[in-house]
XYZ file of C-alpha atoms in Angstrom:
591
model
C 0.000 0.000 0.000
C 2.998 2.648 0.860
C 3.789 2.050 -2.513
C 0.941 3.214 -3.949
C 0.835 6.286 -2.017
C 3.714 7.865 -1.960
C 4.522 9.635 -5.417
C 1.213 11.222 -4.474
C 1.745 14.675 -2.435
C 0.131 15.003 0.718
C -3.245 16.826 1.165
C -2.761 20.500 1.836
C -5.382 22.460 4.628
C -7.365 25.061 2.154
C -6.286 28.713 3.563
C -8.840 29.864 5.665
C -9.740 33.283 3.838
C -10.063 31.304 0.397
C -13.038 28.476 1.869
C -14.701 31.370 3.800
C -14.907 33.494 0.850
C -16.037 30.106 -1.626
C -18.463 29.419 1.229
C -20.074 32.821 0.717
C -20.012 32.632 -2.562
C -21.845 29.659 -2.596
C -24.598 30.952 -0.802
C -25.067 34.087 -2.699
C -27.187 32.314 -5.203
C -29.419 30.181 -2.508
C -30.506 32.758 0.245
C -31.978 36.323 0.453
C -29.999 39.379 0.571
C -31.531 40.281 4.176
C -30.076 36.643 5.358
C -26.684 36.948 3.158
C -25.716 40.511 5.560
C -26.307 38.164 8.532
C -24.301 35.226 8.094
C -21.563 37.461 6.254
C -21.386 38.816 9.717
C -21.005 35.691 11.148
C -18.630 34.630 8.567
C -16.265 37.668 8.860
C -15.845 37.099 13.210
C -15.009 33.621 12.598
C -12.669 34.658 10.508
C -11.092 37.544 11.954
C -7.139 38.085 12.828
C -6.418 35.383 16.141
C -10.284 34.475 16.135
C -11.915 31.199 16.482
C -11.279 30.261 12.982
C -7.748 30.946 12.612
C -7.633 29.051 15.705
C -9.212 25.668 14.491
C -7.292 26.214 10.928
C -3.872 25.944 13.236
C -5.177 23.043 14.750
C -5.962 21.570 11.452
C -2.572 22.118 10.231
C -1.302 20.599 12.871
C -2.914 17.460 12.443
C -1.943 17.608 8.860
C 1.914 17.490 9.467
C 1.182 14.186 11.859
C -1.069 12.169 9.505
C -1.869 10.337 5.941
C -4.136 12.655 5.525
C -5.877 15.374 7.384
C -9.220 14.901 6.780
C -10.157 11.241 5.248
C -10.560 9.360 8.373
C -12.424 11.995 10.253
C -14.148 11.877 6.943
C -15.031 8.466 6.411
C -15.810 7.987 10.351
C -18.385 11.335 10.216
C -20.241 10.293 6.403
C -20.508 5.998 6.715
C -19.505 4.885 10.454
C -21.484 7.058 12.232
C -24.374 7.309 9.724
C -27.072 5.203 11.383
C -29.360 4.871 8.020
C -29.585 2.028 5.874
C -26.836 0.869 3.634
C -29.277 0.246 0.865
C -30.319 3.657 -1.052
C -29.047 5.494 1.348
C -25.568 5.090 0.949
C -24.403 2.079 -1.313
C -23.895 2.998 -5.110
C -25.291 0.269 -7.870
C -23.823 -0.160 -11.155
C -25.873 -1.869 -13.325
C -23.573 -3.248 -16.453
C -24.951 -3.455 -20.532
C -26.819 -7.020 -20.335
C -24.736 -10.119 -21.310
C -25.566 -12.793 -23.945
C -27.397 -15.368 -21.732
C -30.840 -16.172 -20.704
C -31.046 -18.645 -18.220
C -29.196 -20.365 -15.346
C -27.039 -22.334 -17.306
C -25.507 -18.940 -18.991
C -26.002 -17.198 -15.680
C -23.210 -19.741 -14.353
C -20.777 -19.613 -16.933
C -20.626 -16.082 -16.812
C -20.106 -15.810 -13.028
C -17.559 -18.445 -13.831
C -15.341 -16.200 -15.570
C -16.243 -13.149 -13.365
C -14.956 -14.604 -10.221
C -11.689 -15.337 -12.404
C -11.796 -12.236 -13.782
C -12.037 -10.583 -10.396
C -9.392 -12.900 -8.665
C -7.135 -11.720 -11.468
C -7.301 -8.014 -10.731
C -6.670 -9.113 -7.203
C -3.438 -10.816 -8.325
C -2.738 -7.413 -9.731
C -3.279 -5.787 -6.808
C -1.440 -8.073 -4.521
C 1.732 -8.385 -6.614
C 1.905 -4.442 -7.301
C 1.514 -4.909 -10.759
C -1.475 -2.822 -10.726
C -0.149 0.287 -13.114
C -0.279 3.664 -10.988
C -3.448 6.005 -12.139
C -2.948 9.301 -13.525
C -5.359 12.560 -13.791
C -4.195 15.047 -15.866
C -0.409 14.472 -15.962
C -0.285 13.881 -12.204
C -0.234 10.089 -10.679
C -3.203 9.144 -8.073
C -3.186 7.683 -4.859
C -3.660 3.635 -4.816
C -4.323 2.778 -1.157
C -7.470 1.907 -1.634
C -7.260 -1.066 -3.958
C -6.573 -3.430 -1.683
C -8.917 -2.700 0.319
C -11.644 -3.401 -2.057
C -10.992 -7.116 -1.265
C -11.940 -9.103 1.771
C -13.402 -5.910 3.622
C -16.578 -5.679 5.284
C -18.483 -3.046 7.118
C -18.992 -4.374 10.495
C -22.458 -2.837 12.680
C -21.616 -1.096 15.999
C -24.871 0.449 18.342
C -23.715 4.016 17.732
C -20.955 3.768 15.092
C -19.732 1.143 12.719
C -16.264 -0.287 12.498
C -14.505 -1.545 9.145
C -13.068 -5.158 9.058
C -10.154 -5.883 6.573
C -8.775 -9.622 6.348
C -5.399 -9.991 4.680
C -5.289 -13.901 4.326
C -8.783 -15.235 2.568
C -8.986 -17.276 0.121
C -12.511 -18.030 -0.547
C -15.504 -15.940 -1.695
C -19.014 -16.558 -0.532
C -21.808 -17.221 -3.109
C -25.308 -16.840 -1.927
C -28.699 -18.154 -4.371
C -32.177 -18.574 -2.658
C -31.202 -16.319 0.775
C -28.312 -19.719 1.347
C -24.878 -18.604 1.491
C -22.043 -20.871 0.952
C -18.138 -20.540 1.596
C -16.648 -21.444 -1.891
C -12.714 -21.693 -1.691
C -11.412 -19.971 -4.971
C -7.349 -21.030 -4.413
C -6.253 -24.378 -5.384
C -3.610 -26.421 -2.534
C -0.530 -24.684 -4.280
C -1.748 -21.304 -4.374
C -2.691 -20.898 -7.899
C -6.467 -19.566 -8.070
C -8.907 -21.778 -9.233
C -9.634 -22.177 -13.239
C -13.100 -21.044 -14.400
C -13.954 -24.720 -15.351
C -13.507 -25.245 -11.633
C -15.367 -22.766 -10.483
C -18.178 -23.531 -12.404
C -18.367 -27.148 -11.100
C -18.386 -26.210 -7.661
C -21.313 -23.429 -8.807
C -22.851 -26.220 -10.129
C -22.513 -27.966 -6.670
C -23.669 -24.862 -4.916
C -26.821 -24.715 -7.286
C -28.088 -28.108 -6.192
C -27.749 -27.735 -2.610
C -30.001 -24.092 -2.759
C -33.028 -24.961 -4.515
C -35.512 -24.732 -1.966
C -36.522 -21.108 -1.346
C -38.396 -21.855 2.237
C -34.743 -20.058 4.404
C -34.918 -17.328 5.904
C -33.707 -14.430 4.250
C -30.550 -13.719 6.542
C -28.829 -11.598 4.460
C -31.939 -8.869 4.917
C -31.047 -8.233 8.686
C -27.851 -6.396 6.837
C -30.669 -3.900 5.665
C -31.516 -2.113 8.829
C -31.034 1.080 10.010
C -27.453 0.170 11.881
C -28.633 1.440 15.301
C -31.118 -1.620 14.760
C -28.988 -3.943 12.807
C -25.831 -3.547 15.623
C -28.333 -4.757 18.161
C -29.506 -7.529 15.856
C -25.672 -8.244 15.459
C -24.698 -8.770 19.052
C -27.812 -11.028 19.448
C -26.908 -13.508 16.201
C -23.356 -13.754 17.523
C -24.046 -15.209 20.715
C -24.714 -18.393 19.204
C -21.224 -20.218 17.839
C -22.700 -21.498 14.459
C -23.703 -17.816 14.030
C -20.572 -16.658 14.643
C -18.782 -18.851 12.365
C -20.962 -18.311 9.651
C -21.242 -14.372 9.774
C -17.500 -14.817 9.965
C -17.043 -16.279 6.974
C -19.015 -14.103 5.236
C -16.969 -11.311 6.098
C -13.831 -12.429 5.965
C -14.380 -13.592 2.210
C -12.708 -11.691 -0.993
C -16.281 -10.898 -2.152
C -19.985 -12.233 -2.401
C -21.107 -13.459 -5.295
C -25.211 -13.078 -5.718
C -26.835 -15.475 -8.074
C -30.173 -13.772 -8.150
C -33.445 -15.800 -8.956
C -35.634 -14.111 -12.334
C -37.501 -11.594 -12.087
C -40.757 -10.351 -13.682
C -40.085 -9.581 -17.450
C -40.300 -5.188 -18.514
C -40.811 -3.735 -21.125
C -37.557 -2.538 -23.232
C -37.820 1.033 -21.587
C -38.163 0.236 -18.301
C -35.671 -2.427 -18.360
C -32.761 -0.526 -17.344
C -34.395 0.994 -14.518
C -35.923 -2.129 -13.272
C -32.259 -3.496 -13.369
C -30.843 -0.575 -11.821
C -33.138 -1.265 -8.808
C -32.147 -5.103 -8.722
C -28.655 -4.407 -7.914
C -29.252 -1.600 -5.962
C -31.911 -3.237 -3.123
C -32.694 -6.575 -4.967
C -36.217 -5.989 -5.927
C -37.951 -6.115 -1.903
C -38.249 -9.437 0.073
C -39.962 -11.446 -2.443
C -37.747 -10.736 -4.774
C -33.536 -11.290 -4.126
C -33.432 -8.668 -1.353
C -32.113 -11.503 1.042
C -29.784 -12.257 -1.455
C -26.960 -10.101 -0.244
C -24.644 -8.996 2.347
C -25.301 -4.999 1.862
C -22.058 -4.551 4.663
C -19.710 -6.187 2.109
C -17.724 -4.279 0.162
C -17.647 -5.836 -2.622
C -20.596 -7.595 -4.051
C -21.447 -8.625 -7.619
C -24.661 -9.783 -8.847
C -25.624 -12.093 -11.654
C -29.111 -12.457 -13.065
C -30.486 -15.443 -15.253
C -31.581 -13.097 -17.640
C -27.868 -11.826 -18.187
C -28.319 -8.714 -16.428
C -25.382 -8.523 -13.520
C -23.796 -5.752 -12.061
C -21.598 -4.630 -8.635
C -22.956 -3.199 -5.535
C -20.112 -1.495 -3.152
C -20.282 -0.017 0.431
C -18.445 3.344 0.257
C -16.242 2.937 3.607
C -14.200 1.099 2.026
C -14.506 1.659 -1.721
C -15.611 4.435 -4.238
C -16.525 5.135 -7.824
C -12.969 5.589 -9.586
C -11.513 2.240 -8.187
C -14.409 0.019 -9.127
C -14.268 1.349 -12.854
C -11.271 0.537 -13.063
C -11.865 -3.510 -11.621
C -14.432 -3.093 -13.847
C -13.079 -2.482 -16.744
C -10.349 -4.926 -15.939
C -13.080 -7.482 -15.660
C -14.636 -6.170 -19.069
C -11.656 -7.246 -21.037
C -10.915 -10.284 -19.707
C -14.369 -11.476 -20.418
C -13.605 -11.142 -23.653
C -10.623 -13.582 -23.465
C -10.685 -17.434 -23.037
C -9.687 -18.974 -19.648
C -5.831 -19.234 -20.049
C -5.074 -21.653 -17.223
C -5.478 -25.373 -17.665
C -7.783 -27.531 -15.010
C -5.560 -29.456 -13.314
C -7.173 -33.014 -12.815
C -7.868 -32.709 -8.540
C -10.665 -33.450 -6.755
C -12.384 -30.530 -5.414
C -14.254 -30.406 -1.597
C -18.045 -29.472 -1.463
C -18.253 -25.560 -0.859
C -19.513 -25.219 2.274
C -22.454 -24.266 3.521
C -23.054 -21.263 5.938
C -25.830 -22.342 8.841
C -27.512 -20.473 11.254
C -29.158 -21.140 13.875
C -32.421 -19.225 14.381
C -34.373 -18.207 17.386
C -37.292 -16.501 18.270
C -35.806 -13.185 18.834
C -33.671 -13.337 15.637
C -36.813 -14.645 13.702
C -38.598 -11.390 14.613
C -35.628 -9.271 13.863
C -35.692 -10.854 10.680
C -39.753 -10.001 10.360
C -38.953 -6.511 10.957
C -36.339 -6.254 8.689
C -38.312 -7.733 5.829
C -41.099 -4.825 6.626
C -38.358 -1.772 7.066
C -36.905 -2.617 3.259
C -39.852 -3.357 2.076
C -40.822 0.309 2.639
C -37.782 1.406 2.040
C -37.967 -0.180 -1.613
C -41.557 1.270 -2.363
C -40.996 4.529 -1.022
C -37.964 4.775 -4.131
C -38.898 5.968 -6.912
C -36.092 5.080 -9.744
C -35.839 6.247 -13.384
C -32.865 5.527 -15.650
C -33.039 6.715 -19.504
C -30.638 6.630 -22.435
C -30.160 10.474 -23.583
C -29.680 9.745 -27.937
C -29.797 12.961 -29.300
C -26.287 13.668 -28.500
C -23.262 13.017 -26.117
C -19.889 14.663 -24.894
C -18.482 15.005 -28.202
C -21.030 17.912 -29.003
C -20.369 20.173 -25.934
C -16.469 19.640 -26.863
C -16.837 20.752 -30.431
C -18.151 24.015 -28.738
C -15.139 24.321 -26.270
C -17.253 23.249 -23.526
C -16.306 20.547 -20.687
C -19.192 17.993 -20.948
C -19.429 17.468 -17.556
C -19.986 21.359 -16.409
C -22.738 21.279 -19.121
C -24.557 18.938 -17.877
C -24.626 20.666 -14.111
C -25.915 23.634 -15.639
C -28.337 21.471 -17.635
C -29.241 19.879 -14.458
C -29.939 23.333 -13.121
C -31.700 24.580 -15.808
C -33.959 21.425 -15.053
C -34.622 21.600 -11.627
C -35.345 24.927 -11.968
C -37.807 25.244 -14.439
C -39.473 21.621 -12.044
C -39.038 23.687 -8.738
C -38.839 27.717 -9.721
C -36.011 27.798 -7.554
C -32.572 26.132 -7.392
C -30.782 24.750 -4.622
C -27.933 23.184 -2.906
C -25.976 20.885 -4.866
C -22.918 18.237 -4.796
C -20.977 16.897 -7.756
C -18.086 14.187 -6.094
C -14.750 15.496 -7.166
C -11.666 12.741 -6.545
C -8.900 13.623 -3.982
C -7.037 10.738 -5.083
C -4.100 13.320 -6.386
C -3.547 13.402 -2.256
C -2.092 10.619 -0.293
C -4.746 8.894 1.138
C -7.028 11.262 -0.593
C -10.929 10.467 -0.918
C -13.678 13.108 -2.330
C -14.813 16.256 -1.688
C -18.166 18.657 -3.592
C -17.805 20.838 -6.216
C -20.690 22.860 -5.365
C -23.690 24.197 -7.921
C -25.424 26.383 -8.396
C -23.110 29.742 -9.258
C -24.140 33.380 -9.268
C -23.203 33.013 -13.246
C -25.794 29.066 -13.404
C -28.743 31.351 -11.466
C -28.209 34.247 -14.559
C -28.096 31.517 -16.944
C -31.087 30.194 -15.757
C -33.394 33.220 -15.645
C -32.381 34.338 -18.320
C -32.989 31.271 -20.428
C -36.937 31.456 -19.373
C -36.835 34.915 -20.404
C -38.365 35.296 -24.080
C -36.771 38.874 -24.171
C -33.256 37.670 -24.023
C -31.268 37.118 -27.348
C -29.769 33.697 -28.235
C -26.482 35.790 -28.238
C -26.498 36.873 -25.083
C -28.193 33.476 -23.663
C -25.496 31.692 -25.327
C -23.004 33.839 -23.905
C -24.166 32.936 -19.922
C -24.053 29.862 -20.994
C -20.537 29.758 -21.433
C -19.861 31.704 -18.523
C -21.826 29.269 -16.123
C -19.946 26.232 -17.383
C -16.498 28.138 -17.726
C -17.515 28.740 -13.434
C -18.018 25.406 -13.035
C -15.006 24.194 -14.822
C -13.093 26.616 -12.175
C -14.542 25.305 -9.276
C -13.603 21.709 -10.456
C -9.845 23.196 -10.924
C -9.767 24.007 -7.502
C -11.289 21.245 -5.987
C -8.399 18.795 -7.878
C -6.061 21.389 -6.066
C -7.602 20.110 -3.117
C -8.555 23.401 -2.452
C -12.585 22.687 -2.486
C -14.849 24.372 0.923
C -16.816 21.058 1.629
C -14.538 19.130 3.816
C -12.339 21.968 4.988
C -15.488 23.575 6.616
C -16.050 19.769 7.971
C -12.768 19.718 9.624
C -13.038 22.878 11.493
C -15.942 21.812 12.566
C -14.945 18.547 13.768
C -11.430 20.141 14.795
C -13.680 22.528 17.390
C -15.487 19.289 18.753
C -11.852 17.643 19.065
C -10.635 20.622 21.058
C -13.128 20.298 23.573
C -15.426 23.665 22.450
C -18.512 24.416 21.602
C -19.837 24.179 17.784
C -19.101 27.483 16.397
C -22.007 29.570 15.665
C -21.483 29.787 11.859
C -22.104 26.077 11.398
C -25.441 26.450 13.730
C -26.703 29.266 11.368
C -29.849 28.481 9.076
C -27.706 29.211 5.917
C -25.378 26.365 6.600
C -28.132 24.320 7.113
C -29.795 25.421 4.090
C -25.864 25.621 1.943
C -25.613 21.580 3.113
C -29.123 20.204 2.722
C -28.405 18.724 -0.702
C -31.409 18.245 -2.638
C -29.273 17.321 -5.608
C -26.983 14.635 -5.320
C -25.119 13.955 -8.586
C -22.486 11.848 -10.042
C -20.427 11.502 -13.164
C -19.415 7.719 -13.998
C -15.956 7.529 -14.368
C -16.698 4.434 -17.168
C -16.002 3.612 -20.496
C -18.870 1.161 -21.081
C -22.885 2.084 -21.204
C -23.086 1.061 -17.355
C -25.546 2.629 -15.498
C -25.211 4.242 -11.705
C -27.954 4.400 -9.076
C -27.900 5.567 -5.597
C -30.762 7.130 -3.823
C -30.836 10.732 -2.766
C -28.922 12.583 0.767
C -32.584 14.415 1.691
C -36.055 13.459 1.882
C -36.963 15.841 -0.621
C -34.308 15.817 -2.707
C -33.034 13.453 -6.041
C -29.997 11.384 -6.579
C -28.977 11.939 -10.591
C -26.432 10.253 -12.298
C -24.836 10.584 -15.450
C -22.393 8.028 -17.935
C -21.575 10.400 -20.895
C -20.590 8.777 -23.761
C -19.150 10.178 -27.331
C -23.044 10.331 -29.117
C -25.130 9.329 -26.186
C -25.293 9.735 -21.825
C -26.984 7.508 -19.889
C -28.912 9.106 -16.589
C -30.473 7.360 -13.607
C -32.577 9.845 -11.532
C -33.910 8.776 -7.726
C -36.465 10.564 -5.531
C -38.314 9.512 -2.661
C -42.119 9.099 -3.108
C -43.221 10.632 0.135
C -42.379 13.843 -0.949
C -44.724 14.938 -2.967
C -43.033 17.618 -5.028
C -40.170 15.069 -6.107
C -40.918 12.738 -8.951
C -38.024 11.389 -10.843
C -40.354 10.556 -14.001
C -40.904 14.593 -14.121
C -37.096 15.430 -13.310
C -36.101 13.200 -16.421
C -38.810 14.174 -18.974
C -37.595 17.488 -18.183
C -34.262 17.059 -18.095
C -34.360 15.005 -21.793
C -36.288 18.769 -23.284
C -33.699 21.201 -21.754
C -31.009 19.002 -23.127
C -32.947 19.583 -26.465
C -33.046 22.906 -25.978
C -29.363 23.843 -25.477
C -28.373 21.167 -28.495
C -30.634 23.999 -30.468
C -29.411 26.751 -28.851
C -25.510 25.262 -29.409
C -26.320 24.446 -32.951
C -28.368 28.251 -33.847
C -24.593 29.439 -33.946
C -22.838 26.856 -36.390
């Protein structure tokens, strides 16, 4: 792992003047002017010569001369351990993949034949260093987290979760019809398993899950973790329990071989999918069919839709495109190792034992996802009319046109626009992991208006048009200079609770509540294949929207809750396909 971090620089603390001043900024296009006087007052004492927030920056810079990295662990501890909401939706990304060649079970096995191989490659990669370093714009990217991706597994705690890594596994487990099983993947002399192997013992694994009458332990994994960590420490108790959950942790992955589902039409297919690797589909569907704590999990249909589902602890969007894509082309390649002629042992099969407290945890998990599942409303759509290559040919970025686009949308949905996060990669930084690159701009907000106003000339539409996605494309800049407000403002804020004070004032004003109550949550896939990502959204009333732009198309998948009434994702998307229309015309009125 040190050897994947450190050509990488390490993360610099943001001065203090330049996130205060972003921060305001930022706000200038979400509150009124009234408001805007009173937090700048707020703003300017925390910031003042020897004040409270010169203070807590010193602090922070202290801490950043005595660690990896400044701000990741406090990060990942404050965003997934502490976060007592369900993995599912709420945190857990899905990426559904472009549908394979197969139909049934027989196909379904094959193919997870070669994807476990596939997979246990990459890991060889990983293990060996022979993973090539990343790069992002001339400048190499931190690696640390690649092994991690591998026999890691979020582990439930009563008020915080812990993370479990396991350096010597060599089995993966495979659950089909809510029955796991431990399936060892390494052969007696080390060498992994052939794919002709590992379909025999999936073959194995397949006749010894047929009956669907178990109880669907993997749901319990759903909970909200306050719930679940109770659960946890109750299952435990019993040895065979123990053993079993065990295993299931400590293995490189978990493979789910999911059951059929009910048959879409074309146009909701992808969406439908989307929502099968994302939750499984409720409790009569393959909900029990995972372990939503492990980090890595890939799912295989019978109707050759598969995909991966990752907890974000451990793991995030740039490193699983990349295993991804490693696992793309080597699909595409026949099994280069020879079977040797062993006999292989039975993979075994995980038992618990269940009692009448776990049985009604069990009952109440069911119900909770259930809910959950129902109360998501999902929409995923393939955008044809164009893709990144037109905003290029105009000397626009692609991706900072389609946050103003997003804008644009929501505002002409909502009349107003709000608070929103794009994930920008820290990976540049040892130990590095995200931070926001926050919309919408003074410049987006003139865009918008002035885009609903008739009176306005193309010319001059055009023209704010550039401007808000030139803004953008500076805010980005500085965010890959690490030099982003989001998880700066975090750390002085956490750094004040460290020290023993009081939460400073400026992070218990309305407009910070208002600046960080994202009701767009987006995401860019970093991918090179039609996959499609899905997560739900950060606030009740908000969406989740992501976004896979390729050269002539971009694929979106758009999330809202339906208990909010003013959030549909079917409106969102409709609307969002017309203003993409509408600045391909207004684009094209100048060639």
């Amino acid at each position: 792992t040190l050897c994947f971090s450190s050509s990488v620089p390490v993360q610099p603390v943001p001065p203090l003047s330049l996130t205060l001043q972003g921060y305001l900024r930022a706000l200038e296009p979400l509150i009124p002017g009234e408001e805007l006087i009173h937090t700048r007052k707020k703003v300017h004492s925390f910031g003042e010569e020897g004040g409270l927030g010169q203070q807590l920056q010193e602090g922070l810079e202290r801490r950043a001369k005595h660690s990896n990295n400044w701000i990741s662990d406090w990060w990942v501890q404050w965003a997934y351990l502490e976060s007592r909401q369900p993995l599912p939706v709420h945190s857990s990304p899905a990426i559904s993949l472009p549908k394979r060649d197969f139909s049934d079970w027989r196909g379904q096995l094959v193919f997870a034949s070669k994807l476990i191989a596939a997979a246990l490659d990459f890991k060889n990669l990983v293990d060996n260093g022979r993973l090539p370093v990343e790069y992002m714009r001339g400048q190499p990217l931190c690696m640390e987290l690649f092994p991690l991706l591998f026999s890691s597994c979020r582990i439930p705690g009563r008020k915080h979760d812990a993370i479990a890594h396991h350096i010597r596994a060599r089995h993966i487990t495979v659950v089909r019809n809510f029955q796991f099983f431990q399936l060892e993947v390494y052969n007696s002399d080390g060498t992994r398993m052939t794919e002709s192997q590992i379909h025999a013992q999936l073959l194995r694994i397949r006749a010894e899950s047929w009956k669907t009458d178990k109880e669907p332990m993997g749901i319990l994994t759903s909970e909200h973790r306050h719930t679940w960590g109770q659960a946890y420490n109750r299952l435990l108790k019993d040895k065979l329990n123990k053993d079993s959950v065990r295993a299931i942790e400590k293995g490189l992955f978990t493979l789910c071989l999911d059951s059929p589902v009910l048959r879409v039409s074309d146009e909701k297919y992808s969406s439908r999918m989307a929502a099968q690797i994302l939750h499984g589909g409720g409790t009569y569907s393959n909900s029990g069919n995972r372990w939503f704590d492990k980090t890595l999990q890939f799912v295989v249909g019978e109707d050759g839709s598969w995909g991966i589902l990752y907890e974000q602890a451990t793991a995030e969007g740039p490193p699983i495109a990349t295993l991804l894509d490693h696992i793309l082309q080597y699909c595409k390649k026949p099994d280069p190792k020879k079977t040797p002629l062993v006999p292989l042992r039975m993979p075994k099969k995980l038992y618990f034992h269940i009692d009448r407290e776990i049985k009604r945890d069990i009952e109440h998990a069911k119900q909770n996802l259930d809910i959950l599942i129902n109360d998501l409303d999902i929409r995923c759509f393939n955008f044809r009319r164009f893709g990144k290559e037109l905003p290029k040919r105009h000397n626009l970025s692609p991706n900072a046109f389609i946050q103003v686009a997003l804008q644009l949308a929501y505002y002409k949905v909502h009349n107003e626009v709000c608070a929103t996060c794009d994930i920008a990669s820290q990976r540049m930084f040892r130990g590095g992991r995200t931070d926001y690159i926050r919309s919408p701009t003074n410049q987006t907000l003139k865009f918008v208006l002035a885009f609903q106003d008739p009176s306005v000339s193309r010319e001059i539409k055009l023209e704010l048009l550039r401007d808000a996605v030139e803004t953008y494309v500076a805010l980005t800049d500085q965010a890959l200079r690490g030099q982003a407000i989001d998880r700066h403002l975090l750390g002085l804020k956490l750094q004040a609770i460290e020290e023993g004070r009081s939460v400073p004032s400026l992070f218990m004003d309305t407009a910070y509540g208002l600046a960080t109550h994202w009701k767009l949550r987006t995401g860019q896939v970093p991918a090179n294949t039609d996959s499609v990502m899905c997560f739900g959204p950060l606030v009740p009333d908000g969406y989740a929207v992501c976004y896979n732009p390729q050269s002539d198309h971009v694929h979106f998948s758009i999330t809202a809750f339906n208990c909010c009434e003013e959030t549909q994702a079917e409106t969102l998307a409709a609307v969002l396909h017309s203003t993409l229309c509408q600045l391909q015309e207004l684009l094209q009125s100048t060639v």
